[in-house]
Coordinates of C-alpha atoms in Angstrom, one line a residue:
Chain A
M1 CA -73.2 -21.3 -84.9
E2 CA -72.4 -20.3 -81.4
L3 CA -71.2 -16.9 -80.2
W4 CA -69.6 -16.7 -76.8
F5 CA -68.4 -13.7 -74.8
S6 CA -65.5 -14.6 -72.4
E7 CA -63.9 -12.6 -69.7
R8 CA -60.7 -13.7 -68.0
H9 CA -61.3 -13.3 -64.3
T10 CA -57.6 -14.2 -63.8
P11 CA -55.1 -15.4 -66.5
N12 CA -56.3 -18.9 -65.5
V13 CA -60.1 -18.6 -65.1
K14 CA -62.7 -17.4 -67.5
L15 CA -66.5 -17.0 -67.4
S16 CA -68.2 -17.4 -70.8
I17 CA -71.7 -16.3 -71.7
K18 CA -73.5 -17.5 -74.8
V19 CA -74.5 -14.4 -76.9
E20 CA -77.5 -14.2 -79.2
K21 CA -76.1 -11.1 -80.8
Q22 CA -74.0 -8.0 -80.3
L23 CA -76.3 -5.0 -80.2
Y24 CA -73.6 -2.2 -80.1
S25 CA -69.9 -1.7 -80.2
G26 CA -68.2 1.6 -80.1
Q27 CA -65.0 3.3 -79.0
S28 CA -65.3 6.5 -76.9
D29 CA -62.5 8.8 -75.9
Y30 CA -61.9 6.6 -72.8
Q31 CA -62.8 3.0 -73.6
R32 CA -64.5 0.4 -75.8
I33 CA -68.2 0.0 -75.1
D34 CA -70.1 -3.1 -76.0
I35 CA -73.7 -4.3 -75.5
Y36 CA -74.7 -7.9 -76.0
E37 CA -78.0 -9.8 -75.9
S38 CA -77.9 -13.2 -74.1
K39 CA -80.5 -15.8 -73.2
E40 CA -79.2 -16.3 -69.7
F41 CA -78.5 -12.7 -68.5
G42 CA -80.6 -10.6 -70.9
R43 CA -78.6 -7.6 -72.2
F44 CA -75.2 -6.9 -70.8
L45 CA -72.7 -4.0 -70.9
T46 CA -68.9 -4.4 -71.1
L47 CA -66.2 -1.7 -70.9
D48 CA -62.9 -2.6 -72.5
G49 CA -64.1 -6.2 -72.4
F50 CA -64.9 -6.3 -68.6
M51 CA -68.4 -7.1 -67.4
M52 CA -70.1 -4.0 -66.0
L53 CA -73.7 -5.2 -65.6
T54 CA -76.2 -7.7 -66.9
E55 CA -80.0 -7.2 -66.8
K56 CA -80.3 -10.4 -64.7
D57 CA -78.1 -9.6 -61.8
E58 CA -77.5 -5.8 -61.8
F59 CA -80.2 -5.4 -59.1
I60 CA -77.9 -7.0 -56.6
Y61 CA -75.0 -4.5 -57.1
H62 CA -77.2 -1.4 -57.4
E63 CA -79.4 -2.2 -54.4
M64 CA -76.4 -3.0 -52.2
I65 CA -74.4 0.1 -53.2
T66 CA -77.5 2.4 -52.6
H67 CA -79.8 1.1 -49.9
V68 CA -77.2 0.2 -47.4
P69 CA -76.0 3.8 -46.9
M70 CA -79.5 5.2 -47.5
M71 CA -80.9 3.1 -44.6
V72 CA -78.2 4.4 -42.2
H73 CA -78.1 8.1 -42.8
P74 CA -81.1 9.7 -41.0
N75 CA -81.9 12.3 -43.7
P76 CA -80.0 12.0 -47.0
E77 CA -80.9 14.9 -49.2
Q78 CA -77.7 15.7 -51.2
V79 CA -76.1 12.8 -53.0
L80 CA -73.1 12.6 -55.3
I81 CA -72.6 9.6 -57.5
I82 CA -69.2 9.1 -59.2
G83 CA -69.2 6.8 -62.2
A84 CA -72.4 4.8 -62.7
G85 CA -73.3 6.2 -66.1
D86 CA -75.5 3.2 -66.5
G87 CA -78.1 4.8 -64.2
G88 CA -78.6 1.8 -61.9
A89 CA -77.7 3.6 -58.7
V90 CA -79.8 6.6 -59.7
R91 CA -82.8 4.3 -60.3
E92 CA -82.5 3.1 -56.7
L93 CA -81.9 6.5 -55.2
V94 CA -84.9 8.3 -56.8
K95 CA -87.1 5.9 -54.9
Y96 CA -86.5 8.0 -51.8
E97 CA -88.5 11.2 -51.4
S98 CA -85.9 12.5 -49.0
V99 CA -83.4 12.9 -51.8
R100 CA -83.5 16.4 -53.2
H101 CA -80.5 16.7 -55.4
I102 CA -78.2 14.1 -57.1
D103 CA -75.0 15.0 -58.9
L104 CA -73.8 12.3 -61.2
V105 CA -70.2 12.6 -62.4
E106 CA -69.5 10.3 -65.3
I107 CA -66.3 10.8 -67.3
D108 CA -67.8 9.2 -70.4
E109 CA -70.9 10.7 -72.0
M110 CA -71.1 7.9 -74.5
V111 CA -71.7 5.3 -71.7
V112 CA -74.8 7.3 -70.6
D113 CA -76.1 7.5 -74.2
V114 CA -75.5 3.9 -74.9
C115 CA -77.2 2.8 -71.6
K116 CA -80.2 5.0 -72.3
K117 CA -80.6 3.4 -75.6
Y118 CA -79.9 -0.2 -74.9
L119 CA -80.4 -0.7 -71.2
P120 CA -83.6 1.1 -70.4
K121 CA -84.4 -1.0 -67.4
T122 CA -81.2 0.2 -65.7
A123 CA -81.1 3.7 -67.2
C124 CA -84.8 4.4 -66.6
A125 CA -84.3 7.3 -64.1
L126 CA -81.7 9.3 -65.8
D127 CA -84.3 11.9 -66.7
D128 CA -85.4 12.5 -63.0
P129 CA -85.6 16.2 -62.4
R130 CA -83.5 15.9 -59.2
L131 CA -80.6 14.5 -61.2
H132 CA -77.7 16.7 -62.6
I133 CA -75.2 14.9 -64.8
H134 CA -71.7 16.2 -65.1
Y135 CA -69.4 14.8 -67.8
E136 CA -66.2 15.2 -66.0
D137 CA -63.4 13.3 -64.3
G138 CA -64.6 12.4 -60.8
L139 CA -61.2 13.0 -59.3
K140 CA -61.1 16.6 -60.6
Y141 CA -64.8 17.3 -59.9
I142 CA -64.6 16.5 -56.3
R143 CA -61.5 18.6 -55.5
S144 CA -63.6 21.7 -55.4
C145 CA -66.4 20.3 -53.3
E146 CA -66.6 21.1 -49.6
D147 CA -69.3 20.2 -47.0
Q148 CA -71.8 19.6 -49.7
Y149 CA -73.1 16.0 -49.6
D150 CA -74.8 13.6 -47.2
L151 CA -73.8 10.6 -49.3
I152 CA -71.2 9.9 -51.9
I153 CA -71.5 6.7 -53.9
V154 CA -68.3 5.7 -55.7
D155 CA -69.5 3.4 -58.4
S156 CA -66.2 3.0 -60.2
T157 CA -64.8 0.5 -62.7
D158 CA -61.7 -1.5 -61.6
P159 CA -58.6 0.4 -60.5
F160 CA -57.0 0.6 -63.9
G161 CA -58.0 2.6 -67.0
P162 CA -60.5 5.5 -66.5
G163 CA -61.3 4.4 -62.9
E164 CA -57.8 4.4 -61.6
G165 CA -57.9 7.8 -59.9
L166 CA -61.0 6.7 -57.9
F167 CA -58.8 4.4 -55.7
T168 CA -56.2 7.0 -54.6
R169 CA -55.6 8.5 -51.2
E170 CA -56.2 12.0 -52.7
F171 CA -59.6 10.9 -54.0
Y172 CA -60.8 9.5 -50.6
G173 CA -59.5 12.6 -48.9
S174 CA -61.5 14.8 -51.3
C175 CA -64.6 12.7 -50.6
Y176 CA -64.2 13.3 -46.9
K177 CA -64.0 17.0 -47.4
A178 CA -66.9 17.0 -49.8
L179 CA -69.2 15.4 -47.2
H180 CA -71.2 17.1 -44.5
K181 CA -70.0 16.4 -40.9
D182 CA -72.2 13.3 -40.7
G183 CA -71.7 12.1 -44.3
I184 CA -71.3 8.6 -45.6
M185 CA -69.2 7.3 -48.6
V186 CA -69.7 3.9 -50.1
N187 CA -67.6 2.4 -52.9
Q188 CA -67.3 -0.7 -54.9
H189 CA -64.5 -2.5 -53.2
E190 CA -63.4 -5.3 -55.5
S191 CA -63.3 -9.0 -54.4
P192 CA -61.4 -10.9 -51.7
F193 CA -60.9 -14.1 -53.7
Y194 CA -58.5 -13.9 -56.6
Q195 CA -55.0 -12.6 -55.8
E196 CA -55.3 -9.6 -58.3
D197 CA -58.5 -8.4 -56.8
V198 CA -57.3 -8.9 -53.2
A199 CA -54.4 -6.4 -53.9
A200 CA -56.9 -3.8 -55.1
M201 CA -59.2 -4.5 -52.2
Q202 CA -56.5 -4.1 -49.6
R203 CA -55.1 -1.0 -51.2
A204 CA -58.6 0.7 -51.2
H205 CA -59.3 -0.4 -47.6
K206 CA -56.0 0.9 -46.3
R207 CA -56.6 4.3 -47.9
I208 CA -60.2 4.6 -46.8
V209 CA -59.2 3.7 -43.2
E210 CA -56.6 6.5 -43.3
S211 CA -59.2 9.0 -44.5
F212 CA -62.4 8.1 -42.4
P213 CA -62.9 7.5 -38.7
I214 CA -65.5 4.7 -39.4
S215 CA -64.7 2.2 -42.1
Y216 CA -66.4 -1.2 -42.7
V217 CA -66.6 -3.6 -45.6
Y218 CA -69.8 -5.5 -46.6
Q219 CA -70.4 -8.2 -49.1
A220 CA -72.8 -9.5 -51.7
H221 CA -73.2 -12.4 -54.2
I222 CA -72.8 -11.0 -57.7
P223 CA -72.6 -14.0 -60.1
T224 CA -71.2 -12.2 -63.1
Y225 CA -68.2 -10.6 -61.3
P226 CA -65.0 -12.5 -60.7
S227 CA -65.6 -15.2 -58.1
G228 CA -69.1 -14.0 -57.5
H229 CA -68.0 -12.7 -54.1
W230 CA -68.0 -8.9 -54.2
L231 CA -67.3 -6.3 -51.6
F232 CA -68.4 -2.7 -50.9
G233 CA -66.8 -0.2 -48.6
F234 CA -68.8 1.8 -46.0
A235 CA -66.9 4.8 -44.7
S236 CA -68.5 7.4 -42.4
K237 CA -67.8 10.4 -40.3
K238 CA -70.5 9.6 -37.7
Y239 CA -72.9 6.7 -38.3
H240 CA -72.2 3.0 -37.7
P241 CA -73.5 0.8 -40.6
V242 CA -75.3 -1.7 -38.3
D243 CA -76.0 0.1 -35.0
D244 CA -77.6 3.0 -36.9
L245 CA -79.7 1.0 -39.3
K246 CA -83.2 2.5 -39.6
R247 CA -85.3 -0.7 -39.7
E248 CA -88.6 1.2 -39.5
A249 CA -87.7 3.5 -42.4
F250 CA -87.3 0.5 -44.6
K251 CA -90.9 -0.6 -44.1
D252 CA -92.1 3.0 -44.7
A253 CA -90.1 3.5 -47.9
K254 CA -91.7 0.6 -49.8
L255 CA -88.7 0.1 -52.0
N256 CA -89.7 -3.2 -53.6
T257 CA -86.1 -4.5 -53.4
R258 CA -85.3 -8.0 -54.6
Y259 CA -81.9 -8.5 -52.9
Y260 CA -81.7 -5.9 -50.1
N261 CA -83.6 -6.2 -46.8
P262 CA -82.7 -5.0 -43.3
N263 CA -81.7 -8.5 -42.0
L264 CA -79.4 -9.0 -45.0
H265 CA -78.0 -5.5 -44.4
V266 CA -76.8 -6.6 -41.0
G267 CA -75.6 -10.0 -42.3
A268 CA -73.7 -8.5 -45.2
F269 CA -71.2 -6.9 -42.6
S270 CA -70.4 -10.3 -41.1
L271 CA -67.5 -11.4 -43.3
P272 CA -65.6 -14.7 -43.6
T273 CA -62.6 -15.0 -41.4
Y274 CA -60.1 -14.9 -44.2
V275 CA -61.6 -11.6 -45.5
E276 CA -61.5 -10.1 -42.0
E277 CA -57.9 -11.1 -41.8
L278 CA -57.0 -9.5 -45.2
L279 CA -58.7 -6.3 -44.1
R280 CA -57.0 -6.3 -40.7
D281 CA -53.6 -6.7 -42.3
V282 CA -53.8 -3.2 -43.8
E283 CA -55.7 -1.4 -41.0
Chain B
M1 CA -50.4 -25.2 -75.7
E2 CA -53.3 -24.5 -73.4
L3 CA -55.5 -27.0 -71.7
W4 CA -58.8 -25.8 -70.3
F5 CA -61.4 -27.6 -68.2
S6 CA -64.9 -26.1 -68.8
E7 CA -68.2 -26.8 -66.9
R8 CA -71.5 -25.6 -68.2
H9 CA -73.3 -24.0 -65.3
T10 CA -76.3 -23.7 -67.6
P11 CA -76.5 -24.4 -71.4
N12 CA -75.6 -20.7 -71.8
V13 CA -72.9 -20.1 -69.2
K14 CA -69.6 -21.8 -68.6
L15 CA -66.7 -21.5 -66.2
S16 CA -63.3 -22.5 -67.5
I17 CA -60.2 -23.3 -65.5
K18 CA -56.7 -23.5 -67.1
V19 CA -55.3 -26.9 -66.3
E20 CA -51.6 -27.8 -65.9
K21 CA -52.3 -31.5 -66.3
Q22 CA -54.8 -34.2 -65.7
L23 CA -53.6 -36.3 -62.8
Y24 CA -56.2 -39.0 -62.9
S25 CA -59.2 -40.2 -64.9
G26 CA -61.2 -43.3 -64.1
Q27 CA -64.6 -44.8 -64.5
S28 CA -66.2 -46.4 -61.4
D29 CA -69.4 -48.4 -61.3
Y30 CA -71.3 -45.1 -60.7
Q31 CA -69.5 -42.2 -62.4
R32 CA -66.5 -40.8 -64.2
I33 CA -63.9 -39.5 -61.7
D34 CA -61.2 -36.9 -62.7
I35 CA -58.5 -35.1 -60.9
Y36 CA -56.8 -32.0 -62.4
E37 CA -53.9 -29.8 -61.4
S38 CA -54.3 -26.1 -61.9
K39 CA -52.4 -22.9 -61.1
E40 CA -55.4 -21.0 -59.9
F41 CA -57.2 -23.6 -57.7
G42 CA -54.6 -26.2 -57.0
R43 CA -55.9 -29.7 -57.6
F44 CA -59.6 -30.3 -58.3
L45 CA -62.0 -33.2 -58.4
T46 CA -64.8 -33.6 -60.9
L47 CA -67.5 -36.3 -61.1
D48 CA -69.1 -36.8 -64.4
G49 CA -67.5 -33.5 -65.4
F50 CA -69.1 -31.5 -62.6
M51 CA -66.9 -29.6 -60.2
M52 CA -66.9 -31.2 -56.7
L53 CA -64.1 -29.4 -55.0
T54 CA -60.9 -27.5 -55.5
E55 CA -58.1 -27.2 -53.1
K56 CA -58.4 -23.4 -53.1
D57 CA -62.1 -23.0 -52.1
E58 CA -63.2 -26.3 -50.6
F59 CA -62.7 -24.9 -47.1
I60 CA -65.7 -22.7 -47.6
Y61 CA -68.1 -25.6 -48.4
H62 CA -66.7 -27.9 -45.7
E63 CA -66.6 -25.4 -42.9
M64 CA -70.1 -24.2 -43.6
I65 CA -71.7 -27.7 -43.9
T66 CA -70.0 -28.8 -40.6
H67 CA -69.5 -26.0 -38.2
V68 CA -72.9 -24.4 -38.5
P69 CA -74.7 -27.5 -37.1
M70 CA -71.8 -28.4 -34.7
M71 CA -72.1 -24.9 -33.2
V72 CA -75.8 -25.3 -32.5
H73 CA -76.1 -28.8 -31.1
P74 CA -75.1 -28.8 -27.4
N75 CA -73.4 -32.1 -27.4
P76 CA -73.0 -33.8 -30.8
E77 CA -71.5 -37.2 -30.3
Q78 CA -72.9 -39.5 -33.0
V79 CA -72.7 -38.2 -36.5
L80 CA -73.7 -39.6 -39.9
I81 CA -72.3 -38.2 -43.1
I82 CA -73.9 -39.2 -46.4
G83 CA -71.7 -38.7 -49.5
A84 CA -68.6 -36.7 -48.9
G85 CA -66.1 -39.5 -49.9
D86 CA -63.6 -36.7 -50.3
G87 CA -63.2 -36.5 -46.6
G88 CA -63.6 -32.7 -46.3
A89 CA -66.5 -32.8 -43.8
V90 CA -64.7 -35.5 -41.8
R91 CA -61.6 -33.3 -41.5
E92 CA -63.7 -30.5 -40.0
L93 CA -65.7 -32.9 -37.7
V94 CA -62.7 -34.6 -36.1
K95 CA -61.6 -31.2 -34.8
Y96 CA -64.3 -31.7 -32.1
E97 CA -63.5 -33.8 -29.1
S98 CA -67.2 -34.3 -28.4
V99 CA -67.6 -36.4 -31.5
R100 CA -67.3 -40.0 -30.6
H101 CA -68.5 -41.9 -33.7
I102 CA -68.8 -40.9 -37.3
D103 CA -70.5 -43.1 -39.9
L104 CA -69.6 -42.1 -43.4
V105 CA -71.8 -43.6 -46.1
E106 CA -70.4 -43.2 -49.6
I107 CA -71.7 -45.2 -52.5
D108 CA -68.5 -45.1 -54.5
E109 CA -65.4 -46.6 -52.9
M110 CA -63.3 -45.4 -55.8
V111 CA -64.0 -41.7 -54.9
V112 CA -62.5 -42.4 -51.4
D113 CA -59.4 -44.1 -52.9
V114 CA -58.8 -41.4 -55.5
C115 CA -59.2 -38.6 -52.9
K116 CA -56.9 -40.3 -50.5
K117 CA -54.2 -40.5 -53.2
Y118 CA -54.6 -37.2 -54.9
L119 CA -56.3 -34.8 -52.5
P120 CA -54.5 -35.5 -49.2
K121 CA -55.3 -32.0 -47.8
T122 CA -59.0 -32.8 -48.0
A123 CA -58.9 -36.5 -47.2
C124 CA -56.4 -36.2 -44.4
A125 CA -58.7 -37.4 -41.6
L126 CA -60.1 -40.5 -43.3
D127 CA -58.0 -42.7 -41.0
D128 CA -59.4 -41.2 -37.8
P129 CA -60.3 -44.1 -35.4
R130 CA -63.7 -42.6 -34.8
L131 CA -64.6 -42.9 -38.5
H132 CA -66.4 -45.9 -39.9
I133 CA -66.9 -45.9 -43.7
H134 CA -69.7 -47.8 -45.3
Y135 CA -69.7 -48.3 -49.0
E136 CA -73.4 -48.3 -49.6
D137 CA -76.3 -46.3 -51.1
G138 CA -77.2 -43.7 -48.5
L139 CA -80.9 -44.0 -49.2
K140 CA -80.8 -47.7 -48.4
Y141 CA -78.4 -47.4 -45.4
I142 CA -80.6 -44.9 -43.6
R143 CA -83.8 -46.9 -43.9
S144 CA -82.7 -49.1 -41.0
C145 CA -81.5 -46.3 -38.7
E146 CA -83.6 -45.2 -35.8
D147 CA -82.9 -42.7 -33.0
Q148 CA -79.2 -43.1 -33.6
Y149 CA -77.6 -39.8 -34.5
D150 CA -77.2 -36.2 -33.2
L151 CA -76.3 -34.9 -36.6
I152 CA -76.7 -36.0 -40.2
I153 CA -74.7 -34.2 -42.9
V154 CA -76.0 -34.8 -46.4
D155 CA -73.1 -33.9 -48.6
S156 CA -74.6 -35.0 -51.8
T157 CA -73.8 -34.4 -55.4
D158 CA -76.5 -32.7 -57.6
P159 CA -80.0 -34.3 -57.7
F160 CA -79.4 -36.4 -60.7
G161 CA -77.1 -39.5 -61.2
P162 CA -76.0 -41.3 -58.0
G163 CA -77.2 -38.4 -55.7
E164 CA -80.8 -38.4 -56.9
G165 CA -82.2 -40.4 -54.0
L166 CA -80.8 -38.0 -51.5
F167 CA -83.3 -35.3 -52.5
T168 CA -86.5 -37.4 -52.0
R169 CA -89.2 -37.1 -49.4
E170 CA -88.5 -40.7 -48.4
F171 CA -84.9 -39.9 -47.7
Y172 CA -85.6 -36.8 -45.6
G173 CA -88.2 -38.8 -43.7
S174 CA -85.6 -41.5 -43.0
C175 CA -83.2 -38.9 -41.8
Y176 CA -85.8 -37.6 -39.3
K177 CA -86.3 -41.1 -38.0
A178 CA -82.6 -41.7 -37.7
L179 CA -82.0 -38.7 -35.6
H180 CA -82.3 -38.4 -31.8
K181 CA -85.1 -36.3 -30.5
D182 CA -83.0 -33.2 -30.6
G183 CA -81.1 -34.0 -33.8
I184 CA -80.1 -31.8 -36.7
M185 CA -79.8 -32.5 -40.4
V186 CA -77.8 -30.2 -42.8
N187 CA -77.7 -30.7 -46.5
Q188 CA -76.2 -29.1 -49.6
H189 CA -79.1 -27.2 -51.0
E190 CA -78.2 -26.1 -54.5
S191 CA -78.3 -22.5 -55.6
P192 CA -81.0 -19.8 -56.0
F193 CA -79.6 -18.1 -59.1
Y194 CA -79.9 -20.2 -62.3
Q195 CA -83.3 -21.6 -63.1
E196 CA -82.2 -25.2 -63.2
D197 CA -80.7 -24.9 -59.7
V198 CA -83.7 -23.0 -58.4
A199 CA -86.0 -25.9 -59.2
A200 CA -83.8 -28.4 -57.3
M201 CA -83.5 -25.9 -54.4
Q202 CA -87.2 -25.4 -54.1
R203 CA -88.0 -29.1 -54.4
A204 CA -85.5 -29.9 -51.6
H205 CA -86.8 -27.2 -49.4
K206 CA -90.4 -28.2 -49.8
R207 CA -89.6 -31.8 -48.9
I208 CA -87.5 -30.9 -45.8
V209 CA -90.2 -28.5 -44.6
E210 CA -92.7 -31.3 -44.7
S211 CA -90.3 -33.6 -42.8
F212 CA -88.9 -31.3 -40.0
P213 CA -90.6 -28.8 -37.6
I214 CA -87.6 -26.4 -37.9
S215 CA -86.2 -25.7 -41.4
Y216 CA -84.0 -22.8 -42.5
V217 CA -81.6 -22.1 -45.3
Y218 CA -78.2 -20.5 -45.1
Q219 CA -75.8 -19.3 -47.8
A220 CA -72.1 -19.0 -48.6
H221 CA -69.8 -17.8 -51.4
I222 CA -68.4 -20.7 -53.3
P223 CA -66.6 -19.4 -56.3
T224 CA -66.3 -22.6 -58.3
Y225 CA -70.0 -23.6 -58.0
P226 CA -72.6 -22.3 -60.4
S227 CA -73.2 -18.5 -59.8
G228 CA -70.9 -18.7 -56.7
H229 CA -74.0 -18.3 -54.5
W230 CA -74.6 -21.6 -52.7
L231 CA -77.1 -22.7 -50.1
F232 CA -77.3 -25.2 -47.3
G233 CA -80.3 -26.5 -45.5
F234 CA -80.6 -26.6 -41.7
A235 CA -83.4 -28.9 -40.5
S236 CA -83.9 -29.6 -36.8
K237 CA -86.2 -31.2 -34.3
K238 CA -85.5 -28.8 -31.5
Y239 CA -82.7 -26.3 -32.0
H240 CA -82.9 -22.9 -33.8
P241 CA -79.9 -22.3 -36.0
V242 CA -79.3 -18.7 -34.7
D243 CA -81.0 -18.5 -31.3
D244 CA -79.2 -21.6 -30.1
L245 CA -75.7 -20.7 -31.5
K246 CA -73.0 -21.5 -28.9
R247 CA -70.7 -18.5 -29.2
E248 CA -68.6 -19.4 -26.3
A249 CA -68.0 -23.0 -27.5
F250 CA -66.5 -21.6 -30.7
K251 CA -63.7 -19.8 -28.8
D252 CA -63.0 -22.9 -26.7
A253 CA -62.9 -25.3 -29.7
K254 CA -60.0 -23.4 -31.4
L255 CA -61.0 -24.6 -34.8
N256 CA -58.7 -22.4 -36.9
T257 CA -61.5 -21.8 -39.5
R258 CA -60.8 -19.6 -42.5
Y259 CA -64.4 -18.9 -43.6
Y260 CA -66.7 -19.8 -40.6
N261 CA -67.0 -17.6 -37.5
P262 CA -70.0 -17.0 -35.2
N263 CA -70.9 -13.6 -36.7
L264 CA -70.8 -15.1 -40.2
H265 CA -72.9 -18.0 -38.9
V266 CA -75.7 -15.6 -38.0
G267 CA -75.3 -13.5 -41.1
A268 CA -75.5 -16.6 -43.4
F269 CA -79.1 -17.1 -42.4
S270 CA -80.0 -13.5 -43.6
L271 CA -81.0 -14.2 -47.2
P272 CA -81.6 -11.9 -50.1
T273 CA -85.3 -11.1 -50.6
Y274 CA -85.6 -13.0 -53.8
V275 CA -84.3 -16.1 -52.2
E276 CA -86.6 -15.7 -49.2
E277 CA -89.5 -15.5 -51.7
L278 CA -88.4 -18.6 -53.6
L279 CA -88.4 -20.5 -50.4
R280 CA -91.6 -19.1 -49.1
D281 CA -93.3 -20.1 -52.4
V282 CA -92.9 -23.8 -51.4
E283 CA -93.4 -23.6 -47.7

């Protein structure tokens, strides 16, 4: 017997992973949640059948969405994370002593519960005393925030289903307002390769450029996401993602990263020509 | 009816591409050769069932294996390509006026014939008057070469089957001998992500480090290769891949690249920490 999980990256491409067994399947108020065990990737989480994270490669996504802004902002104390009920971004954030308060806004409590139970390597810091979890819609939560955060991490799902509101102009405007005057927002920014993802990527970039004076895109290799070529957005009121990199702080912080390092940080902002052109088209 | 091509990236992972039709299937003295037509990737070539190139993403591989060394060497005139019967590296090379002579050593004449017929966008420069094709085993061909080339491009298949000899210590030593005193060798260097590829990657790196005084590895996003995270080796007798980059020459050359640009060139050498560690382990 063979059991395979398949995800369509487009109607014409699919990635399949051999599964040892399904550990959990449930339906929350918002989405279907599944956890599988596999030889190649360890355990992995899917929402509505879309890959969210695997134990083998989630370090790439979580290091890149966290350490890039943390290594630019000179003193990040107040952090807001939207989405990310799996706890991966929190695990990276709590490595910093400078961080005093983290608000995590996750719409789906069941995601947090399931990740705590089945993905302890990712969810291991969800009991950190600095963390405050709010089970709310991120779009609604942020409307009432003003001049409150040094960093906002938008760790959303794709721009349909529960994550849809996190790709709107209103949302990015609210993030701007919620940040201190030198605040930074990063977001998962989809992929430049397949046409469906390109449209979402361009739409997000256009709206962020309209909301923030400084806006750049950086990239990483994430093998279990469509095409393996994934982007993040870096939007800022004051700091430049490369010119303001704190190389010395990285050594002092002793983060034990496996993907991120300061040279890679700089290199990640050097995009392929076709990606630069796709971004320029909507600027 | 649906027709799907699937490739196992490991025994537990497969990438599948929906196929409109199979355009060609043949068996040469060395391998099985297939050409498929697909909506997502255009036409694609497989050898023994392994993906070699697709019309949609081959520009990434061919630009990165060609323009990186060409933008470092100050005056590359004599070039040797081993493998690459598809013509993609040749197409990029002939954009340079400085190139006077290209020897292409391909073991399998049938690959060249099939690519000329079915992949004209890739094979379009195989009639360039500067190109001389030799249907020979690259390992044997290079044994008799001495102080002859400015650049050697090793565009091999994986290190089993016909490409196996192109990953040996003897081969890299012969490349060293075949190069002028300031020559450069680049090679496709496998992937750092899946265990099977890691072993090949480390073995290649170890042998190149033993053969060349300057040896670095750079990366690209190649969606149709296992994990999408692909590496190239840059080995050199004199030039440093980043310090000796000719930024001005890029502007003058008007290459119309879609992936490569000088900033990306620099960024491509900034590797993730786990990849740096894998390489350091065998240095």
